Short mmCIF file of C-alpha atoms and ligand atoms in Angstrom, two decimals:
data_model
loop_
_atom_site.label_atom_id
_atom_site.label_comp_id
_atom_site.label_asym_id
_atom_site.label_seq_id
_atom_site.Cartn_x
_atom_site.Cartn_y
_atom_site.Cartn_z
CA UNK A 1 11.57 22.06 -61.42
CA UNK A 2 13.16 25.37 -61.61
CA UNK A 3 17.08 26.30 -61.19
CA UNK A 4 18.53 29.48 -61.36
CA UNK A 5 22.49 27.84 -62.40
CA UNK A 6 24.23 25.16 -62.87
CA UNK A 7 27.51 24.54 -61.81
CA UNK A 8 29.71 21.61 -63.85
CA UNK A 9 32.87 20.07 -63.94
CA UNK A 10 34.20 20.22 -67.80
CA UNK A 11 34.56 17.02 -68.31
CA UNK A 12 30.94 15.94 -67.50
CA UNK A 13 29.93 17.24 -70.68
CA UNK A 14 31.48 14.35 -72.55
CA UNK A 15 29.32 11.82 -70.56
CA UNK A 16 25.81 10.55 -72.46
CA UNK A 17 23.97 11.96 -69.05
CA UNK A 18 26.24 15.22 -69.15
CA UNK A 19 25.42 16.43 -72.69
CA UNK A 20 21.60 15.07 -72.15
CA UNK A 21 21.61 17.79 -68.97
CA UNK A 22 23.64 20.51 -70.87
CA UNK A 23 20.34 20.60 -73.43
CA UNK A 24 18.14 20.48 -71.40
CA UNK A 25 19.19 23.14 -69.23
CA UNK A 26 20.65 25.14 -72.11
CA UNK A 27 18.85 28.43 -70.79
CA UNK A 28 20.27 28.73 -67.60
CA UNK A 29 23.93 29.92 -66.52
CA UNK A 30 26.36 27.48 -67.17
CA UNK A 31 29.61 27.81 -64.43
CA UNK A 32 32.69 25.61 -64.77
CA UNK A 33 34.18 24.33 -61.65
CA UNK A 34 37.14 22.49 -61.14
CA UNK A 35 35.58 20.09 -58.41
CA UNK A 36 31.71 19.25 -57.30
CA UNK A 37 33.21 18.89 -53.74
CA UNK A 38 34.35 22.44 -53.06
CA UNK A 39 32.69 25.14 -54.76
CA UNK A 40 34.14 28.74 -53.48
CA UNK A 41 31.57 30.82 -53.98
CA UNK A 42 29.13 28.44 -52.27
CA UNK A 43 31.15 27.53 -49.17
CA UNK A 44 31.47 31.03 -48.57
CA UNK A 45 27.66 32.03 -49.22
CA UNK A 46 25.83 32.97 -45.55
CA UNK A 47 23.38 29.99 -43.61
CA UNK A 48 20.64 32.45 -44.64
CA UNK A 49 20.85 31.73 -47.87
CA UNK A 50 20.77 27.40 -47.96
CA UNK A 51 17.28 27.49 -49.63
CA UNK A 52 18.57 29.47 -52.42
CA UNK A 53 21.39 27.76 -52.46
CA UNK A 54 19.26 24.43 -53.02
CA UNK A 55 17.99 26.23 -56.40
CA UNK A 56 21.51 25.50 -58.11
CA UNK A 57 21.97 22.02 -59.65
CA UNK A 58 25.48 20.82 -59.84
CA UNK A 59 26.94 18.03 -62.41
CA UNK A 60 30.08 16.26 -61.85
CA UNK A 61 31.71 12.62 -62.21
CA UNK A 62 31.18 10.88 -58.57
CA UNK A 63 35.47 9.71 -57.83
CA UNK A 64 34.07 8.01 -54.71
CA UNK A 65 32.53 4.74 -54.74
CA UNK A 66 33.37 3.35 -51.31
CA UNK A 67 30.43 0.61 -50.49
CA UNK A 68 29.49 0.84 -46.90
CA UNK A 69 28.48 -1.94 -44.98
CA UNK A 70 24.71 -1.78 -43.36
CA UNK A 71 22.64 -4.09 -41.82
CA UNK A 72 19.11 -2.96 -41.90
CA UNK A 73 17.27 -3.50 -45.39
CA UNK A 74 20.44 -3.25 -47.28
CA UNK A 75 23.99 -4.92 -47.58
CA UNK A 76 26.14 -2.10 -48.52
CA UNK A 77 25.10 1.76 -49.04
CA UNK A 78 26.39 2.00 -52.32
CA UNK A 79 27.29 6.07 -53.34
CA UNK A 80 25.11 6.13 -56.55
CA UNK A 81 23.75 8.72 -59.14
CA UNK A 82 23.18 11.65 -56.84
CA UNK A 83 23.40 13.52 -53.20
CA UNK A 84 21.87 16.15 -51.92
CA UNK A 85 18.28 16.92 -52.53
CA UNK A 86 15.96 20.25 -53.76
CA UNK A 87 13.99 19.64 -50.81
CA UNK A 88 15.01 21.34 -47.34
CA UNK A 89 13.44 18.39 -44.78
CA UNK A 90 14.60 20.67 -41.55
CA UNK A 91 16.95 17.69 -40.24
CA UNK A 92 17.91 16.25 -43.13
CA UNK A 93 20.78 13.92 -42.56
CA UNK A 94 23.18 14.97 -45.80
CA UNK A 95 23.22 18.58 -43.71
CA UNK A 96 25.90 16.96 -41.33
CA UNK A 97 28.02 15.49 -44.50
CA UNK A 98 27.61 18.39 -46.79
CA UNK A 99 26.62 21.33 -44.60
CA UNK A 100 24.99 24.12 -46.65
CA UNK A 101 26.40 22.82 -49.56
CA UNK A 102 23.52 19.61 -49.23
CA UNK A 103 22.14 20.84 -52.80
CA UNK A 104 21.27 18.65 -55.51
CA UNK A 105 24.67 17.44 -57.39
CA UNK A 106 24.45 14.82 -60.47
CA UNK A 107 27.04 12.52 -61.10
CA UNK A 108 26.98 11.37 -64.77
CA UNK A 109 29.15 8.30 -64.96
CA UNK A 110 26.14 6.29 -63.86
CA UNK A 111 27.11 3.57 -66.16
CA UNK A 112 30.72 3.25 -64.21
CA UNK A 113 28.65 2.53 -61.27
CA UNK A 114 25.69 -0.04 -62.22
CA UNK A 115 28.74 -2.03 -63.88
CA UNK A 116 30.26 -1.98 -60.47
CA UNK A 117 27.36 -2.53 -58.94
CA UNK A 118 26.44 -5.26 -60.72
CA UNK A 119 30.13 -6.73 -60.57
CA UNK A 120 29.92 -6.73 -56.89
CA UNK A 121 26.47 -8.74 -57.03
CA UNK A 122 27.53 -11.45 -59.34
CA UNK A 123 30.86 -12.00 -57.16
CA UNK A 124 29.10 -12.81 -54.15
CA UNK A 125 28.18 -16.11 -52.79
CA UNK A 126 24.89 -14.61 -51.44
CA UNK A 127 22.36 -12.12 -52.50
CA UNK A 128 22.89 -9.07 -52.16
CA UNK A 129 20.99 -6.23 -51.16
CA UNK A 130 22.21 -2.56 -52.47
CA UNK A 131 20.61 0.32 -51.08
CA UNK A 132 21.07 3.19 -53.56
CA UNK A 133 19.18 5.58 -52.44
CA UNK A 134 21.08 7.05 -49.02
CA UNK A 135 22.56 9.76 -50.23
CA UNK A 136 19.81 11.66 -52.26
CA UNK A 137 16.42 11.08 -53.21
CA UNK A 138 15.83 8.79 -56.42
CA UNK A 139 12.20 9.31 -57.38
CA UNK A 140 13.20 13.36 -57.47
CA UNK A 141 16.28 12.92 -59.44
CA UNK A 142 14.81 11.09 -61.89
CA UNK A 143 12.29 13.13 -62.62
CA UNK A 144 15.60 15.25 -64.26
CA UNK A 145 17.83 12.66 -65.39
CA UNK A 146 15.98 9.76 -65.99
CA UNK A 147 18.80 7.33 -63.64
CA UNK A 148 15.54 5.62 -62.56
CA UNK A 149 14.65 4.48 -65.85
CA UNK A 150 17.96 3.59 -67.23
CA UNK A 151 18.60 1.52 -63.53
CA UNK A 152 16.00 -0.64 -63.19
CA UNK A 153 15.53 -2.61 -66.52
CA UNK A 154 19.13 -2.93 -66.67
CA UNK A 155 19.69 -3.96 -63.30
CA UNK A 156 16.77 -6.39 -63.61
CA UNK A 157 18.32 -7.98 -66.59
CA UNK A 158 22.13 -8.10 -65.45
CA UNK A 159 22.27 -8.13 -61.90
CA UNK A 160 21.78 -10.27 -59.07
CA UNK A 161 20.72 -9.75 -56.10
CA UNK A 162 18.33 -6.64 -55.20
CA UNK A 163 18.47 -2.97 -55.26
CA UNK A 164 16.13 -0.66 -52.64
CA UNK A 165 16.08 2.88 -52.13
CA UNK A 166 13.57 5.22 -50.04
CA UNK A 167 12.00 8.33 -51.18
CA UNK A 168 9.69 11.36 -50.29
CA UNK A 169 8.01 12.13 -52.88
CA UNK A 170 5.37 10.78 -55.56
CA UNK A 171 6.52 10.69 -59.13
CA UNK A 172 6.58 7.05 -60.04
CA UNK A 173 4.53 7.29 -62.96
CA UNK A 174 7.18 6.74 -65.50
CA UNK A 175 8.23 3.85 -63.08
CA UNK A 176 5.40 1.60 -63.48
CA UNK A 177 6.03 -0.59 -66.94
CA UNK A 178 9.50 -0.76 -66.47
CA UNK A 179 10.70 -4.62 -66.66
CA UNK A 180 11.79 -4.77 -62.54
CA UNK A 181 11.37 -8.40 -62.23
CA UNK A 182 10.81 -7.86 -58.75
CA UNK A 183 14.26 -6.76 -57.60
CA UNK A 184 13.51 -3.86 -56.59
CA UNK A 185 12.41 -2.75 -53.41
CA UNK A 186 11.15 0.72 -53.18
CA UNK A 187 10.58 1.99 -50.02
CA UNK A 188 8.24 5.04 -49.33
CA UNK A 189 9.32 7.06 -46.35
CA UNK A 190 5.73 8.55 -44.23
CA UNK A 191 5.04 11.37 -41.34
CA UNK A 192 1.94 13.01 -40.38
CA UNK A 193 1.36 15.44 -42.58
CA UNK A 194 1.49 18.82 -40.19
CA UNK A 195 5.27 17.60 -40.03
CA UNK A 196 5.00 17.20 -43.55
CA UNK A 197 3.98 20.85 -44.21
CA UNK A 198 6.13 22.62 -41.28
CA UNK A 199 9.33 20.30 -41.56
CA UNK A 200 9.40 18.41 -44.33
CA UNK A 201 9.97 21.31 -46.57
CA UNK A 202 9.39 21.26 -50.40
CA UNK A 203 8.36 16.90 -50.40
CA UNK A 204 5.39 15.44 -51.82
CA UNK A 205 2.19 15.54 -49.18
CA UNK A 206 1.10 12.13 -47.61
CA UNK A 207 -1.54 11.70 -49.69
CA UNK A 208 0.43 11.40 -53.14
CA UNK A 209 2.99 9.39 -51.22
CA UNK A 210 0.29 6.60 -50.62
CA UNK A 211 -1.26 6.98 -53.60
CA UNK A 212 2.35 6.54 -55.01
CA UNK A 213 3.29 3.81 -52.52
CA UNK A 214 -0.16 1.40 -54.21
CA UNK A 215 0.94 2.19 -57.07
CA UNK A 216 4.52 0.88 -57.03
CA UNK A 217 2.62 -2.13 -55.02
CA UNK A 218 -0.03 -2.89 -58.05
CA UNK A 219 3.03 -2.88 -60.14
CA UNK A 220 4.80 -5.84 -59.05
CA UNK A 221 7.73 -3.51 -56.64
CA UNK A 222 8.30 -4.98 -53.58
CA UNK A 223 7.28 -2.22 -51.38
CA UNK A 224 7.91 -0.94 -47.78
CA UNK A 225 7.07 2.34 -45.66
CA UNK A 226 9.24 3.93 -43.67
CA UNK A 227 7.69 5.77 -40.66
CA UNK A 228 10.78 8.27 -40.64
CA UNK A 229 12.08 10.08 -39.17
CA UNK A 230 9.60 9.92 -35.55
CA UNK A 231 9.82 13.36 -33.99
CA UNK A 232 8.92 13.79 -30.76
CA UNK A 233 7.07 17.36 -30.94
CA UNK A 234 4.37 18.45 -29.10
CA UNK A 235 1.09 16.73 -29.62
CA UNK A 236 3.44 13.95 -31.22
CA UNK A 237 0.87 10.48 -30.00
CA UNK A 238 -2.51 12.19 -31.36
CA UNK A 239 -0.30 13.17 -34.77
CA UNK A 240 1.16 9.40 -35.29
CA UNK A 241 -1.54 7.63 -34.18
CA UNK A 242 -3.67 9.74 -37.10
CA UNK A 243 -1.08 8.90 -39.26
CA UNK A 244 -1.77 4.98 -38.89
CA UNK A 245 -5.38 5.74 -39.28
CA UNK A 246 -5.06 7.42 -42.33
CA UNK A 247 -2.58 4.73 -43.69
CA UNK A 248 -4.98 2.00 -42.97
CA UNK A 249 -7.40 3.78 -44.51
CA UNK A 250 -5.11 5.42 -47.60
CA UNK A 251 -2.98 1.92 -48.54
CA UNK A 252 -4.49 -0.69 -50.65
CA UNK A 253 -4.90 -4.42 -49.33
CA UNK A 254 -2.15 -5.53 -51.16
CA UNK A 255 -0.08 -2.50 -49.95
CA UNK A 256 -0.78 -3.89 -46.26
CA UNK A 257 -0.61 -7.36 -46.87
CA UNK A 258 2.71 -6.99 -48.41
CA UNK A 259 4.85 -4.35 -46.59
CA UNK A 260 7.19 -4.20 -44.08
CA UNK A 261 7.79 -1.25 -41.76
CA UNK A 262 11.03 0.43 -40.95
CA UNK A 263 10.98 3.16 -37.57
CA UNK A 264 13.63 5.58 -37.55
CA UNK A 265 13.78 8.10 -33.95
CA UNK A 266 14.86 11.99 -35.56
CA UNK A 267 18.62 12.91 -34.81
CA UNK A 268 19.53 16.44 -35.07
CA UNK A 269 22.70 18.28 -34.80
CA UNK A 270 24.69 21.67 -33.90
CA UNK A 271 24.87 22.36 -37.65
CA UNK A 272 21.13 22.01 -38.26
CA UNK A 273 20.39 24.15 -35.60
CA UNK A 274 22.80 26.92 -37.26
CA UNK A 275 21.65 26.81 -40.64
CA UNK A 276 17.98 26.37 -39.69
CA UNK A 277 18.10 29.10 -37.58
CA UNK A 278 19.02 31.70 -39.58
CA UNK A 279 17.79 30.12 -43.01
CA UNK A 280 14.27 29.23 -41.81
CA UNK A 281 14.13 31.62 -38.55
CA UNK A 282 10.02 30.96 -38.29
CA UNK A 283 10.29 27.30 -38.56
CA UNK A 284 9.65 25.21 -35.21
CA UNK A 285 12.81 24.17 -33.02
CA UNK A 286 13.36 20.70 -33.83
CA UNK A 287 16.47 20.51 -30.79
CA UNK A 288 14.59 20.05 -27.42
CA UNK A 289 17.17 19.91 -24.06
CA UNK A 290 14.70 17.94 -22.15
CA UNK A 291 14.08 15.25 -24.61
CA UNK A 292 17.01 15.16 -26.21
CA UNK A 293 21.04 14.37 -25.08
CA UNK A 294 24.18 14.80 -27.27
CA UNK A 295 25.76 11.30 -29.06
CA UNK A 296 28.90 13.40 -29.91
CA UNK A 297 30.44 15.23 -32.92
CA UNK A 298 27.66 17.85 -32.60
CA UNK A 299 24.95 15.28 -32.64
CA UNK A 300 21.80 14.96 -30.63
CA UNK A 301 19.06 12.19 -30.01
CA UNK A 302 16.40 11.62 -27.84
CA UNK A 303 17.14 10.42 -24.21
CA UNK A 304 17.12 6.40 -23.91
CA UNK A 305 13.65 7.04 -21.96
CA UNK A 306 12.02 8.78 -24.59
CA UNK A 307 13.13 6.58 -27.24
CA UNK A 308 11.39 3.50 -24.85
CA UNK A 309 7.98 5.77 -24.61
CA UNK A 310 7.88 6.60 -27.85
CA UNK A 311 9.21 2.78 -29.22
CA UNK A 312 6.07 1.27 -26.86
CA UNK A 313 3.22 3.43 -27.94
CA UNK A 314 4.18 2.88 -31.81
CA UNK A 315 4.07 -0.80 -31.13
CA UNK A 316 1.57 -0.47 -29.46
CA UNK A 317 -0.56 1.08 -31.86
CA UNK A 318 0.68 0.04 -35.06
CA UNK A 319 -0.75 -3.46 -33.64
CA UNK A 320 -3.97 -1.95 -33.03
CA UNK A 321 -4.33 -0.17 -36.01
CA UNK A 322 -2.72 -1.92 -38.45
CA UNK A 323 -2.28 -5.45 -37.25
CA UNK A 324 0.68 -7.80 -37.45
CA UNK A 325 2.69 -5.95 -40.37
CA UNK A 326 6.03 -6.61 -39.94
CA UNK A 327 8.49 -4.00 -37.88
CA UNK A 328 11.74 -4.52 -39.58
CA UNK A 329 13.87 -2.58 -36.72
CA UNK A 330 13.16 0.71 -34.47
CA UNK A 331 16.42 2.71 -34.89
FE1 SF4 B 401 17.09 15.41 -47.25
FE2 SF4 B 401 15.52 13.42 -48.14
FE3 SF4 B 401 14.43 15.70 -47.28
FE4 SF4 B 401 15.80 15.65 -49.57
S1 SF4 B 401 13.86 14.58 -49.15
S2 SF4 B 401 15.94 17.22 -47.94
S3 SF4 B 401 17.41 14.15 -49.11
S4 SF4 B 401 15.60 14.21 -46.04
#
């Protein structure tokens, strides 16, 4: 992965994940900067430029670690190693937290937050589930820092409870032999791959994501897939119900037998529209004012009657094609 910069708060440096990124990255431009939450010369850089802003990494200490409750595969969203992404999915939910400035930041104090993390866990009555990955995408960042590897045999030795996060792309190689004791659940996130190529900008094609998804399966992961998120574009039934047919087709038995499916409806907002607009002005409109109605702050989802047609023919054919595998929630 290439960057042109990185930008770092000072006192990252004298974390073990801070002076393993200042080697690796020695060639590049080094910037100081007093906070990884408002960088100047970013905030002021033009929409046009969000892709290459996404080609700076940024390295700080995460201050924030506010769990929030959830109650879909996870207990609490828990703020973790990372936000922002390389990747520039076209409605990519961090855009409404972070704006333009949704590139990849780093937060070294990782070991601050698995002891927290696994605090919280043993201080519960119940199990817990953390969901780690909402904020960024794990299975990219860890292809650069390596969180991945230092989480999951650590949390599988100390913690209770389970950890999950989703991801887009495919590099799970390294993940494989790690000791996971099972309490992990990695979920891989799926669309039909002309959304893939068109929207999904710079994520790993559908093909390496199944390939990647068996893989974590034959290795002892609890696994899930995450048909997300459904966007209702033209053509969209003959594009989803391909994508079941080439998931039946691309996921092992055990893959099937075991997973669960989570269906997430695309929400868009003002602020996507701006940026996307002038940063990727040949890219398809993702906002359409027939199907679509405003849910406040800027927001926008699809109309209550095309989140029924589009909720029944998935059913529908996820039945048909793929049988009784469990629906988690449509959301
Ligand atoms: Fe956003 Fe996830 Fe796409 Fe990265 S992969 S741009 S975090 S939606």
């Amino acid at each position: 992965m290439k960057f042109d910069a990185v930008y770092y708060e000072k006192d990252s440096l004298s974390y073990t994940l801070g002076k393993q990124l200042q080697e690796q990255f020695a060639d590049l431009p080094w910037v100081p900067v007093e906070s990884h939450n408002s960088i100047k010369e970013m905030q002021e850089k033009e929409n046009a430029e969000f892709g290459k802003m996404k080609r700076n990494l940024i390295i700080g200490i995460r201050k924030t670690h506010r769990y929030t409750e959830n109650h879909k595969v996870s207990d609490y969203l828990v703020p973790y190693t990372s936000s922002g992404c390389t990747a520039m999915c076209l409605y990519c939910y961090l855009v409404c937290n972070y704006n333009k400035c949704a590139y990849l930041r780093l937060f070294v104090n990782r070991e601050q937050m698995l002891d927290r993390l696994i605090k919280k866990g043993k201080n519960s009555e119940n199990s817990l589930t953390f969901e780690i990955g909402s904020n960024s995408d794990l299975v990219l960042e860890n292809i650069i820092t390596g969180n991945l590897l230092y989480t999951i045999p650590r949390f599988a030795e100390e913690g209770t409870g389970c950890l999950t996060f989703p991801t887009k792309f495919h590099m799970v190689d390294s993940l494989l032999d790690l000791d996971h004791r099972g309490k992990v659940i990695f979920r891989m996130s799926v669309n039909p791959q002309p959304l893939i190529s068109r929207i999904e900008l710079g994520t790993s094609s559908l093909q390496k994501r199944m390939e990647a998804v068996n893989s974590m399966c034959e290795a002892g992961y609890p696994c899930g897939l995450l048909i997300a998120p459904v966007m209702l574009v033209e053509g969209w039934q003959a594009m989803y119900t391909k994508l079941l047919e080439q998931l039946r087709e691309g996921l092992t038995a055990k893959t099937q037998k075991q997973m669960f499916l989570e269906i997430i409806m695309m929400t868009y907002s003002y602020v996507h529209r701006a940026i996307n607009s002038e940063a990727f002005p040949n890219a398809p409109d993702l906002y359409d004012s027939q199907l679509m109605t405003g849910r406040g702050r800027g927001r926008y989802c699809y109309r209550p009657e095309a989140r029924a047609e589009a909720e029944k023919f998935l059913r529908s054919e996820i039945k048909r094609i793929l049988g009784d595998v469990k629906i988690l929630y449509i959301s």
